[in-house]
Coordinates of C-alpha atoms and ligand atoms in Angstrom, one line a residue:
M1 CA 115.2 104.1 114.5
C2 CA 117.3 101.1 113.4
G3 CA 117.9 100.6 109.7
I4 CA 118.5 97.5 107.7
V5 CA 120.0 97.1 104.2
A6 CA 120.9 93.8 102.6
Y7 CA 122.1 93.1 99.1
T8 CA 122.6 90.1 96.8
G9 CA 123.5 90.4 93.2
F10 CA 126.4 90.8 90.9
R11 CA 127.9 94.1 92.2
R12 CA 130.3 94.5 95.1
A13 CA 128.1 94.7 98.1
Q14 CA 130.1 96.9 100.4
P15 CA 129.7 100.4 98.7
L16 CA 126.1 99.6 98.1
L17 CA 125.4 98.7 101.7
I18 CA 127.3 101.7 103.1
E19 CA 125.5 104.1 100.8
G20 CA 122.2 102.4 101.7
I21 CA 122.6 102.8 105.5
K22 CA 123.6 106.4 104.9
R23 CA 120.2 107.0 103.3
L24 CA 118.7 105.7 106.5
E25 CA 120.8 107.9 108.8
Y26 CA 118.0 110.4 109.2
R27 CA 116.0 107.8 111.1
G28 CA 118.3 108.2 114.1
Y29 CA 121.0 105.7 115.2
D30 CA 124.0 105.4 117.4
S31 CA 126.2 102.7 115.9
A32 CA 126.5 100.9 112.6
G33 CA 127.9 97.7 111.1
I34 CA 128.3 95.6 108.0
A35 CA 128.9 92.0 107.1
T36 CA 129.8 90.7 103.6
L37 CA 130.2 87.2 102.2
N38 CA 133.0 86.3 100.0
G39 CA 134.0 82.8 98.9
G40 CA 132.5 81.2 102.0
K41 CA 134.0 83.7 104.3
L42 CA 132.1 86.2 106.5
T43 CA 133.8 89.6 107.1
I44 CA 132.2 91.9 109.8
H45 CA 133.0 95.4 110.8
K46 CA 131.1 97.3 113.5
S47 CA 131.5 100.7 115.1
A48 CA 129.8 102.9 117.7
G49 CA 128.9 106.4 116.5
R50 CA 128.3 107.7 113.0
I51 CA 128.6 105.7 109.8
S52 CA 131.7 107.8 109.1
A53 CA 133.4 106.0 112.1
L54 CA 132.5 102.6 110.5
E55 CA 134.0 103.9 107.2
T56 CA 137.2 104.9 109.0
A57 CA 137.3 101.4 110.6
I58 CA 137.2 99.7 107.3
A59 CA 139.3 102.3 105.4
G60 CA 141.9 100.8 103.1
Q61 CA 140.3 97.4 103.2
T62 CA 138.2 96.4 100.3
L63 CA 135.4 94.0 101.4
H64 CA 134.9 91.7 98.5
G65 CA 131.7 89.8 97.9
T66 CA 128.4 90.4 96.2
C67 CA 126.2 89.6 99.1
G68 CA 125.9 91.3 102.5
I69 CA 123.9 93.0 105.2
A70 CA 124.3 96.3 107.0
H71 CA 122.6 98.1 109.9
T72 CA 122.2 101.3 111.8
R73 CA 121.4 100.6 115.5
W74 CA 119.4 102.8 117.9
A75 CA 120.2 101.3 121.3
T76 CA 117.5 99.5 123.3
H77 CA 119.2 96.6 125.0
G78 CA 122.8 97.5 125.8
A79 CA 124.8 100.7 125.3
P80 CA 125.7 102.0 121.9
T81 CA 129.2 100.2 121.7
D82 CA 131.1 98.4 119.0
V83 CA 130.3 95.1 120.6
N84 CA 126.5 95.7 120.8
A85 CA 126.3 97.0 117.2
H86 CA 124.9 94.7 114.6
P87 CA 125.5 92.4 112.7
H88 CA 125.6 89.7 115.4
T89 CA 126.8 86.2 114.7
D90 CA 126.2 82.6 115.8
T91 CA 128.8 80.7 117.9
A92 CA 130.6 79.3 114.8
G93 CA 130.8 82.8 113.3
R94 CA 129.1 81.5 110.1
I95 CA 125.8 83.2 110.4
A96 CA 125.2 87.0 110.6
V97 CA 122.0 88.8 111.6
V98 CA 120.8 92.4 111.5
H99 CA 117.6 93.1 113.4
N100 CA 115.1 95.9 114.0
G101 CA 112.7 95.6 116.9
I102 CA 112.9 93.8 120.2
I103 CA 112.9 90.1 121.0
E104 CA 110.9 90.2 124.2
N105 CA 111.7 86.7 125.5
Y106 CA 115.4 87.1 124.9
R107 CA 116.2 86.3 128.6
A108 CA 114.5 82.9 128.4
L109 CA 116.2 82.1 125.1
H110 CA 119.5 83.3 126.6
T111 CA 119.1 80.9 129.6
F112 CA 118.1 78.1 127.2
L113 CA 121.2 78.6 125.1
S114 CA 123.6 79.2 128.1
Q115 CA 122.5 75.9 129.6
R116 CA 123.6 74.3 126.4
G117 CA 127.1 75.8 126.7
L118 CA 126.7 78.8 124.5
S119 CA 128.3 82.1 125.6
F120 CA 127.5 85.7 124.6
E121 CA 129.6 88.8 124.0
S122 CA 127.1 91.5 123.8
D123 CA 124.1 92.7 125.9
T124 CA 121.7 92.6 123.0
D125 CA 118.6 90.6 122.3
T126 CA 119.7 90.3 118.7
E127 CA 122.8 88.2 119.6
V128 CA 120.5 85.8 121.3
L129 CA 118.5 85.4 118.1
A130 CA 121.7 85.0 116.0
K131 CA 123.0 82.3 118.4
L132 CA 119.6 80.6 118.3
I133 CA 119.5 80.5 114.5
G134 CA 123.1 79.0 114.6
F135 CA 122.0 76.5 117.2
L136 CA 119.1 75.3 115.0
Y137 CA 121.1 75.4 111.7
K138 CA 121.4 72.1 110.0
G139 CA 122.5 73.1 106.5
D140 CA 119.4 75.2 105.5
L141 CA 119.4 78.8 106.6
E142 CA 115.7 79.4 105.7
K143 CA 114.7 76.5 107.9
A144 CA 116.9 77.6 110.8
V145 CA 115.5 81.1 110.7
R146 CA 112.0 79.8 110.6
A147 CA 112.6 77.5 113.5
A148 CA 114.2 80.3 115.6
L149 CA 111.4 82.7 114.9
R150 CA 108.9 80.2 116.0
E151 CA 110.6 80.5 119.5
A152 CA 111.0 84.2 119.5
R153 CA 108.4 86.6 120.9
G154 CA 108.4 90.3 120.1
T155 CA 108.9 92.4 117.0
Y156 CA 111.4 92.1 114.3
G157 CA 112.5 92.9 110.8
I158 CA 115.6 90.8 110.2
A159 CA 118.1 90.0 107.4
V160 CA 120.3 86.9 107.8
I161 CA 123.3 85.6 105.8
C162 CA 125.3 82.4 106.2
A163 CA 128.9 81.7 105.0
D164 CA 127.8 78.2 104.0
E165 CA 125.1 79.5 101.6
P166 CA 126.8 82.3 99.6
D167 CA 124.5 84.8 97.8
R168 CA 121.5 84.0 99.9
V169 CA 119.7 86.5 102.1
V170 CA 116.8 85.4 104.4
A171 CA 114.5 88.2 105.5
A172 CA 111.5 88.1 107.9
R173 CA 109.2 90.6 109.5
K174 CA 106.8 90.9 112.3
G175 CA 106.1 94.5 113.4
S176 CA 109.1 96.1 111.7
P177 CA 108.9 96.9 108.0
L178 CA 111.0 95.3 105.3
I179 CA 110.9 96.1 101.6
I180 CA 112.5 94.1 98.8
G181 CA 113.7 96.1 95.9
I182 CA 113.7 94.1 92.6
G183 CA 116.5 94.7 90.2
D184 CA 117.8 92.8 87.2
G185 CA 119.8 90.0 88.7
E186 CA 120.1 91.8 92.0
F187 CA 117.9 92.5 95.0
I188 CA 118.2 95.1 97.8
V189 CA 116.3 94.6 101.0
A190 CA 115.8 97.6 103.3
S191 CA 113.6 98.7 106.2
D192 CA 112.9 102.0 104.3
G193 CA 112.4 102.7 100.6
A194 CA 115.0 105.6 100.9
A195 CA 117.8 102.9 100.7
I196 CA 116.3 101.3 97.6
V197 CA 115.0 104.1 95.3
Q198 CA 118.4 104.8 93.8
H199 CA 118.5 101.3 92.4
T200 CA 114.9 100.5 91.6
T201 CA 111.4 101.6 92.2
Q202 CA 110.0 98.1 91.8
V203 CA 109.4 96.7 95.3
I204 CA 107.4 94.2 97.3
Y205 CA 106.4 94.9 100.9
L206 CA 106.7 92.0 103.2
S207 CA 103.7 91.7 105.5
D208 CA 103.8 90.8 109.2
G209 CA 104.5 87.1 109.6
E210 CA 106.2 86.7 106.2
M211 CA 109.6 85.6 105.2
A212 CA 111.6 85.8 102.0
T213 CA 114.6 83.9 100.7
I214 CA 116.5 85.8 98.1
T215 CA 119.4 85.0 95.7
P216 CA 120.5 86.8 92.6
D217 CA 118.3 84.5 90.5
G218 CA 115.1 85.3 92.3
F219 CA 113.2 85.1 95.6
H220 CA 110.3 83.2 97.2
T221 CA 108.1 84.3 99.9
T222 CA 106.3 82.3 102.6
T223 CA 104.5 82.7 105.9
L224 CA 106.5 82.0 109.0
D225 CA 104.7 78.6 109.0
D226 CA 106.1 77.9 105.5
V227 CA 102.9 78.5 103.5
P228 CA 103.9 80.0 100.1
V229 CA 102.7 83.6 99.6
T230 CA 102.4 85.4 96.2
K231 CA 103.3 89.0 96.5
E232 CA 102.3 91.9 94.3
V233 CA 105.0 94.2 92.9
D234 CA 104.5 97.8 93.9
E235 CA 106.0 101.0 92.8
L236 CA 108.0 103.3 95.2
E237 CA 106.3 106.7 94.9
F238 CA 109.2 109.0 95.4
S239 CA 112.3 109.9 93.5
L240 CA 116.0 110.1 94.5
E241 CA 115.9 113.9 94.1
E242 CA 113.2 114.2 96.8
I243 CA 115.5 112.6 99.4
E244 CA 118.6 114.7 98.6
L245 CA 119.5 118.1 99.9
G246 CA 119.2 120.0 96.6
G247 CA 121.5 122.8 97.7
H248 CA 120.0 123.3 101.2
S249 CA 122.2 123.0 104.3
H250 CA 119.8 120.7 106.1
F251 CA 116.8 118.6 105.3
M252 CA 114.7 120.5 107.8
I253 CA 115.1 123.8 106.1
K254 CA 114.6 122.2 102.7
E255 CA 111.3 120.7 104.0
I256 CA 110.2 124.0 105.6
M257 CA 110.9 125.8 102.4
E258 CA 109.1 123.3 100.2
Q259 CA 105.9 123.5 102.2
P260 CA 104.0 125.7 99.6
E261 CA 104.5 123.0 96.9
A262 CA 104.0 120.1 99.4
L263 CA 100.7 121.5 100.4
A264 CA 99.6 122.2 96.9
N265 CA 100.4 118.5 96.2
C266 CA 98.5 117.5 99.3
M267 CA 95.4 119.4 98.1
R268 CA 95.7 118.5 94.4
G269 CA 92.5 116.9 93.1
R270 CA 90.9 117.1 96.5
I271 CA 89.2 120.6 96.1
D272 CA 86.7 121.0 93.4
M273 CA 86.0 124.8 93.3
S274 CA 83.6 124.6 90.4
E275 CA 81.2 122.5 92.4
D276 CA 82.3 123.5 95.9
R277 CA 83.2 120.0 96.9
V278 CA 85.9 118.2 98.8
V279 CA 87.0 114.9 97.2
L280 CA 88.8 112.4 99.4
G281 CA 88.9 109.4 97.1
G282 CA 90.5 107.1 99.8
L283 CA 87.4 107.6 102.0
A284 CA 84.7 107.3 99.2
K285 CA 83.6 103.8 100.4
Y286 CA 83.0 105.0 104.0
V287 CA 81.5 108.5 103.5
R288 CA 78.1 107.4 104.8
D289 CA 79.6 105.9 108.0
L290 CA 81.6 109.0 108.5
V291 CA 78.6 111.3 108.1
R292 CA 76.7 109.3 110.7
A293 CA 79.7 109.0 113.1
K294 CA 78.7 109.6 116.7
R295 CA 82.2 110.2 117.8
I296 CA 85.7 110.5 116.4
I297 CA 88.8 109.5 118.3
I298 CA 92.1 110.6 116.9
S299 CA 95.2 108.8 118.0
A300 CA 98.8 109.6 117.3
C301 CA 102.2 110.4 118.8
G302 CA 104.4 113.5 118.8
T303 CA 103.8 116.1 116.2
A304 CA 101.1 114.0 114.6
W305 CA 99.3 114.2 118.0
H306 CA 99.5 118.0 117.8
A307 CA 98.0 117.8 114.3
G308 CA 95.3 115.6 115.8
L309 CA 94.5 118.3 118.4
V310 CA 94.0 120.8 115.6
G311 CA 91.7 118.1 114.1
E312 CA 89.6 118.1 117.3
Y313 CA 89.0 121.8 117.0
L314 CA 88.2 121.5 113.3
L315 CA 85.9 118.5 113.4
E316 CA 83.9 119.9 116.4
D317 CA 83.7 123.4 115.0
L318 CA 83.1 122.7 111.3
A319 CA 81.5 119.3 111.3
H320 CA 79.9 119.2 114.8
V321 CA 81.2 115.7 115.5
P322 CA 82.3 115.0 119.1
T323 CA 86.0 114.4 118.8
E324 CA 88.8 113.4 121.2
V325 CA 92.5 113.1 120.8
E326 CA 94.4 110.4 122.5
Y327 CA 98.1 109.7 122.8
A328 CA 98.5 106.3 121.1
S329 CA 100.7 105.0 123.9
E330 CA 97.9 105.6 126.4
F331 CA 95.0 104.6 124.2
R332 CA 96.4 101.2 123.5
Y333 CA 96.7 100.2 127.1
R334 CA 93.7 102.0 128.5
N335 CA 90.9 99.6 127.4
P336 CA 89.2 102.4 125.6
I337 CA 85.4 102.4 125.0
I338 CA 84.5 102.0 121.4
E339 CA 80.7 102.1 120.8
D340 CA 78.7 101.8 117.6
G341 CA 79.3 104.8 115.5
T342 CA 82.9 105.5 116.7
V343 CA 85.4 106.2 114.1
V344 CA 89.1 106.1 115.0
I345 CA 91.5 108.1 112.9
V346 CA 95.2 107.4 113.3
I347 CA 97.7 109.9 112.1
S348 CA 101.3 109.1 111.3
Q349 CA 104.0 110.5 109.0
S350 CA 105.9 107.2 108.8
G351 CA 103.0 104.9 109.1
E352 CA 105.3 102.7 111.3
T353 CA 105.1 104.2 114.8
I354 CA 104.6 101.2 117.0
D355 CA 102.3 102.8 119.5
T356 CA 100.1 104.3 116.8
L357 CA 100.0 100.9 115.1
A358 CA 99.0 99.2 118.3
A359 CA 96.3 101.8 118.9
L360 CA 94.9 101.2 115.5
R361 CA 94.8 97.4 116.1
E362 CA 93.1 98.0 119.5
A363 CA 90.4 100.1 117.8
R364 CA 90.0 97.7 114.9
D365 CA 89.6 94.7 117.2
K366 CA 86.9 96.6 119.1
G367 CA 85.0 97.1 115.9
A368 CA 85.7 100.7 115.1
L369 CA 85.9 102.0 111.6
T370 CA 89.6 102.9 111.3
L371 CA 91.0 105.6 109.0
G372 CA 94.7 106.5 108.5
L373 CA 96.2 109.8 107.6
V374 CA 99.7 108.7 106.6
N375 CA 102.5 110.0 104.5
V376 CA 104.6 107.0 103.6
V377 CA 102.8 105.0 100.9
G378 CA 102.5 101.3 101.5
S379 CA 103.5 101.6 105.2
T380 CA 102.0 99.3 107.8
I381 CA 99.4 101.7 109.2
A382 CA 98.3 102.6 105.7
R383 CA 97.8 99.0 104.9
E384 CA 96.1 98.0 108.1
T385 CA 93.4 100.8 108.3
D386 CA 90.0 100.3 106.7
A387 CA 90.6 103.4 104.6
G388 CA 92.6 106.5 104.6
V389 CA 94.1 109.6 103.0
Y390 CA 97.7 109.9 102.0
L391 CA 99.3 113.2 102.8
H392 CA 101.3 113.3 99.5
V393 CA 103.8 115.9 100.9
G394 CA 106.8 113.9 99.7
P395 CA 109.4 112.1 101.8
E396 CA 110.2 113.8 105.1
I397 CA 113.8 113.2 106.1
G398 CA 114.4 115.8 108.9
V399 CA 113.7 114.2 112.3
A400 CA 111.7 117.3 113.4
S401 CA 108.5 117.0 111.4
T402 CA 107.5 120.1 109.4
K403 CA 105.8 119.6 106.1
A404 CA 104.2 116.4 107.3
Y405 CA 102.5 118.3 110.1
L406 CA 101.1 120.8 107.7
G407 CA 100.0 118.0 105.5
Q408 CA 98.2 116.3 108.4
V409 CA 96.5 119.6 109.4
T410 CA 95.5 120.2 105.8
V411 CA 93.9 116.7 105.4
L412 CA 92.1 117.1 108.7
T413 CA 90.8 120.5 107.4
L414 CA 89.6 118.8 104.2
L415 CA 87.9 116.0 106.2
A416 CA 86.2 118.5 108.5
L417 CA 84.9 120.5 105.5
M418 CA 83.8 117.4 103.7
L419 CA 81.8 116.2 106.7
G420 CA 80.7 119.7 107.7
R421 CA 79.1 120.2 104.3
R422 CA 77.2 116.9 104.6
R423 CA 76.1 117.7 108.2
H424 CA 75.4 121.4 108.5
L425 CA 77.7 123.8 106.6
S426 CA 76.0 125.7 103.8
Q427 CA 77.4 125.8 100.3
P428 CA 78.5 129.5 100.6
Q429 CA 80.2 128.8 103.9
L430 CA 82.1 125.8 102.4
H431 CA 83.0 128.0 99.4
E432 CA 84.5 130.6 101.6
Y433 CA 86.7 128.0 103.4
L434 CA 87.8 126.3 100.2
L435 CA 88.7 129.7 98.7
A436 CA 90.8 130.5 101.8
L437 CA 92.4 127.0 101.7
S438 CA 93.4 127.4 98.1
K439 CA 95.3 130.6 99.0
I440 CA 97.3 128.9 101.8
P441 CA 100.3 127.7 99.7
D442 CA 101.0 131.3 98.5
Q443 CA 100.5 132.7 101.9
I444 CA 103.0 130.2 103.3
R445 CA 105.4 131.3 100.6
D446 CA 105.0 135.0 101.8
T447 CA 105.5 133.9 105.5
L448 CA 108.7 132.1 104.6
N449 CA 110.2 135.3 103.2
Q450 CA 110.7 136.5 106.9
S451 CA 113.3 133.8 107.5
D452 CA 116.1 136.3 107.9
D453 CA 114.2 138.4 110.4
I454 CA 113.4 135.3 112.4
R455 CA 117.0 134.3 112.3
R456 CA 117.8 137.7 113.9
V457 CA 115.4 137.1 116.7
A458 CA 116.8 133.6 117.3
E459 CA 120.2 135.3 117.6
T460 CA 118.9 137.8 120.2
Y461 CA 117.6 135.0 122.4
R462 CA 120.3 132.4 121.6
E463 CA 121.4 132.2 125.3
A464 CA 117.9 131.7 126.6
E465 CA 117.5 128.2 128.2
N466 CA 113.8 128.5 129.0
W467 CA 110.9 129.4 126.6
L468 CA 107.2 129.5 126.9
F469 CA 104.8 129.2 123.9
L470 CA 101.2 130.2 124.5
G471 CA 98.1 130.1 122.3
R472 CA 94.4 129.8 122.6
G473 CA 91.7 128.0 120.6
Y474 CA 92.9 126.9 117.2
N475 CA 96.4 128.0 118.0
Y476 CA 96.8 126.2 121.3
P477 CA 98.1 123.2 119.3
T478 CA 100.4 125.6 117.4
A479 CA 102.0 126.6 120.8
L480 CA 102.6 123.0 121.7
E481 CA 104.1 122.2 118.3
G482 CA 106.3 125.4 118.3
A483 CA 107.7 124.4 121.7
L484 CA 108.3 120.8 120.6
K485 CA 110.2 122.0 117.5
L486 CA 112.5 124.1 119.6
K487 CA 113.2 121.5 122.2
E488 CA 113.7 118.7 119.6
I489 CA 116.5 120.3 117.8
S490 CA 117.9 123.0 120.1
Y491 CA 117.8 121.1 123.4
V492 CA 116.4 124.2 125.0
H493 CA 113.6 123.8 127.5
A494 CA 110.4 125.0 125.9
E495 CA 106.9 124.5 127.2
G496 CA 103.7 125.0 125.2
L497 CA 100.5 125.9 127.0
P498 CA 97.0 127.2 126.5
A499 CA 97.6 130.9 127.2
A500 CA 95.0 131.2 130.0
E501 CA 96.6 128.4 131.9
I502 CA 99.7 130.3 132.8
K503 CA 97.9 131.9 135.7
H504 CA 97.5 128.5 137.2
G505 CA 101.2 127.9 137.8
P506 CA 103.6 128.6 134.9
I507 CA 103.4 132.3 135.4
A508 CA 105.7 131.8 138.4
L509 CA 108.5 130.9 135.9
I510 CA 108.4 134.2 134.1
S511 CA 111.5 136.3 135.0
D512 CA 113.1 139.3 133.4
G513 CA 113.9 138.8 129.7
M514 CA 112.4 135.3 129.4
P515 CA 111.3 134.8 125.9
V516 CA 107.5 134.0 125.7
V517 CA 106.0 133.3 122.2
L518 CA 102.4 134.3 121.9
I519 CA 100.3 133.3 119.0
A520 CA 98.0 136.3 118.6
T521 CA 96.5 136.1 115.2
Q522 CA 93.2 137.8 114.5
G523 CA 90.3 135.6 115.6
S524 CA 87.6 135.1 118.2
Q525 CA 90.1 135.1 121.1
Y526 CA 92.3 137.9 120.0
E527 CA 91.4 140.3 122.8
K528 CA 91.9 137.6 125.4
V529 CA 95.4 136.8 124.0
I530 CA 96.3 140.5 124.2
S531 CA 95.4 140.4 127.9
N532 CA 97.6 137.4 128.3
I533 CA 100.4 139.3 126.6
Q534 CA 100.0 142.1 129.2
E535 CA 100.2 139.6 132.0
V536 CA 103.5 138.2 130.8
K537 CA 104.9 141.6 129.9
S538 CA 104.2 143.1 133.3
R539 CA 106.3 140.3 134.9
G540 CA 109.3 141.1 132.7
G541 CA 108.7 138.5 130.0
H542 CA 109.9 139.4 126.5
I543 CA 107.0 138.9 124.0
I544 CA 107.6 137.3 120.6
A545 CA 104.3 137.5 118.9
V546 CA 102.9 135.7 115.8
A547 CA 100.3 138.1 114.5
T548 CA 98.1 138.9 111.5
E549 CA 99.6 141.3 108.9
G550 CA 98.4 144.8 109.5
D551 CA 98.0 144.5 113.3
R552 CA 99.4 147.8 114.6
Q553 CA 98.4 147.2 118.2
I554 CA 100.7 144.2 118.5
R555 CA 103.7 146.1 117.2
E556 CA 103.4 148.4 120.2
I557 CA 103.2 145.8 122.9
A558 CA 105.4 143.0 121.7
N559 CA 109.2 143.0 121.6
E560 CA 109.3 141.1 118.3
V561 CA 106.5 140.3 115.8
F562 CA 106.3 137.7 113.1
F563 CA 103.5 138.4 110.7
V564 CA 101.3 135.9 108.9
P565 CA 98.8 136.7 106.2
R566 CA 95.1 137.0 107.1
T567 CA 92.9 133.9 106.7
V568 CA 89.8 132.4 108.2
E569 CA 90.3 131.3 111.8
P570 CA 90.1 127.5 111.3
L571 CA 92.9 127.8 108.8
S572 CA 95.2 129.9 111.0
P573 CA 97.2 126.9 112.3
L574 CA 98.5 126.3 108.8
L575 CA 100.2 129.7 108.8
S576 CA 101.1 130.5 112.4
I577 CA 103.3 127.4 112.7
I578 CA 105.6 128.6 109.9
P579 CA 107.5 131.3 111.8
L580 CA 107.9 128.9 114.7
Q581 CA 109.4 126.2 112.6
L582 CA 111.9 128.7 111.3
L583 CA 112.6 130.0 114.8
A584 CA 113.5 126.5 116.0
Y585 CA 115.6 125.8 112.9
H586 CA 117.7 129.0 113.2
A587 CA 118.1 128.6 117.0
A588 CA 119.6 125.1 116.5
V589 CA 121.9 126.2 113.7
L590 CA 123.1 129.2 115.8
R591 CA 123.9 126.7 118.6
G592 CA 126.0 124.6 116.1
L593 CA 123.7 121.6 116.6
D594 CA 123.1 118.7 114.1
V595 CA 119.6 119.8 113.0
D596 CA 118.8 116.7 111.0
K597 CA 120.1 114.2 113.5
P598 CA 119.1 115.5 116.9
R599 CA 120.6 113.6 119.9
N600 CA 118.5 110.7 121.2
L601 CA 115.7 111.1 118.7
A602 CA 114.5 108.8 115.9
K603 CA 112.4 109.7 112.9
S604 CA 110.3 106.6 113.2
V605 CA 109.8 105.1 116.7
T606 CA 109.3 101.4 116.1
V607 CA 109.8 100.3 119.7
E608 CA 107.5 101.0 122.6
Ligands
G6P701 C1 109.0 110.6 116.4 C2 109.4 111.7 115.5 C3 108.4 112.8 115.6 C4 107.0 112.3 115.2 C5 106.6 111.1 116.0 C6 105.4 110.4 115.4 O1 109.0 111.0 117.8 O2 110.7 112.2 116.0 O3 108.8 113.8 114.7 O4 106.1 113.3 115.3 O5 107.7 110.1 116.1 O6 105.8 109.8 114.2 P1 104.8 109.4 113.0 O7 105.7 108.9 111.9 O8 103.9 108.4 113.6 O9 104.1 110.7 112.6

């Protein structure tokens, strides 16, 4: 969702800011804008659409000044127009604000300011905040921002500049991340490390309720109530290379293809084959509580929820802990029951999804032990959980999650095995699973080799507007995730279901030639899946099967087959999703769609 970049230092701010917001494009946005300060003058450009439209709007004009702010907006209040794009200004046009989040009481503030004669141009909550800061400004930007935020309810990450205070950026956060990159005589503030890493890896993370005032000479941090806060300098844990395309046409295919290495990194140091042990250092302090857990609740959104569903199967099957999976958006408002011995695990690639964060806070307030399975190091969820495990799959830029999903499922597998061994799995059983797990990266590599065949199948069904994805047991979540991938980036209607459920309604949808994907890998429910295939086939559906290498029977009954190597059943989701990721990717490319920036979607959903 929305992205913020701000700069103060000795270099010209414009190119830095534009390049910075381009690094945040992947998060999803529909308009962009920039403001720079030069000799007491504020210059602003805003444009609906892509950043390239903003660049066209400022083409030929050099925006001077070594201090400025920029923004990519994902519309919430008001359509994605030039006027609604950020930055927004105060009435005098001296103060400019970029804002992520939502000011919930903006109507009341709007009325308050209107009654005092102020007028508004846009439909945004952010303009109300900018006007309020200007209304309260008495020659000290930091004070005015603090005073305004005292009146504002909701969530925000903001960066503010003022023509009367050149070189100064005031930043504040509540619920929307902000990171300050520390350079030599320069600072770059951003809502995401991707906009910073090119310049420095030394950063501080603002916490909720904190503000920073930054000039080229240094910065100071306080709480919103003006109590000084000392911040630790952290290191950004990824490189520029990792967030660049490296010869691939899209981030999504890059991330699909790098899954063998990503998974090897995720497992590194966590499997001790010599002693048949799983080592999850981040959970060390809480292993006893976990072993004694009476119930595990997993809460997440989107793809992470699908990973959580695999986690339910794994934790119940391998560790015998009663487990439920909850959509974070439901969990947070449902007054969930948290009893003694309940452990809540939240899963999030970004570590910033607002509903997942709220679910975590709900669980924590009710006394649960909270664990986070998160990819982005230093993100809010990672910092607010009692303990956790980083996925370590590297930055994920493609909006449609691929390698993070595999990382999530892998960490859940490790967790289930770690608990399983302490509860009831024997050493030889654990050994077998660990051996199988250590082979997974190479088996993924083999599966990826079928990319061209999968592309051909995507071509065959390129006109199909309705797809079904069916699976049972461990691969029911794979069906859901396969369908989600296709709809996210191809805008094709795709529904994922437990295979047996089709008889209770969806089978009515099946017509001649409709593509139906069936995950039919070898396992306890194989024969039942074969029966489901026959049911679909006899109604004219075209079967695209995901099956285990060497399965001859399936070749005879399916129209198309994608093969995955043989593994133990609980690990099958790690392989069977790979062809479905590739299928979605090729389908979107064949339709000429913007794979990495699908319409209406955001990488990190920071509003409810
Ligand atoms: C958005 C993304 C999805 C992601 C979901 C949860 O909807 O587009 O790909 O699965 O948010 O994100 P998280 O960062 O919490 O895993």
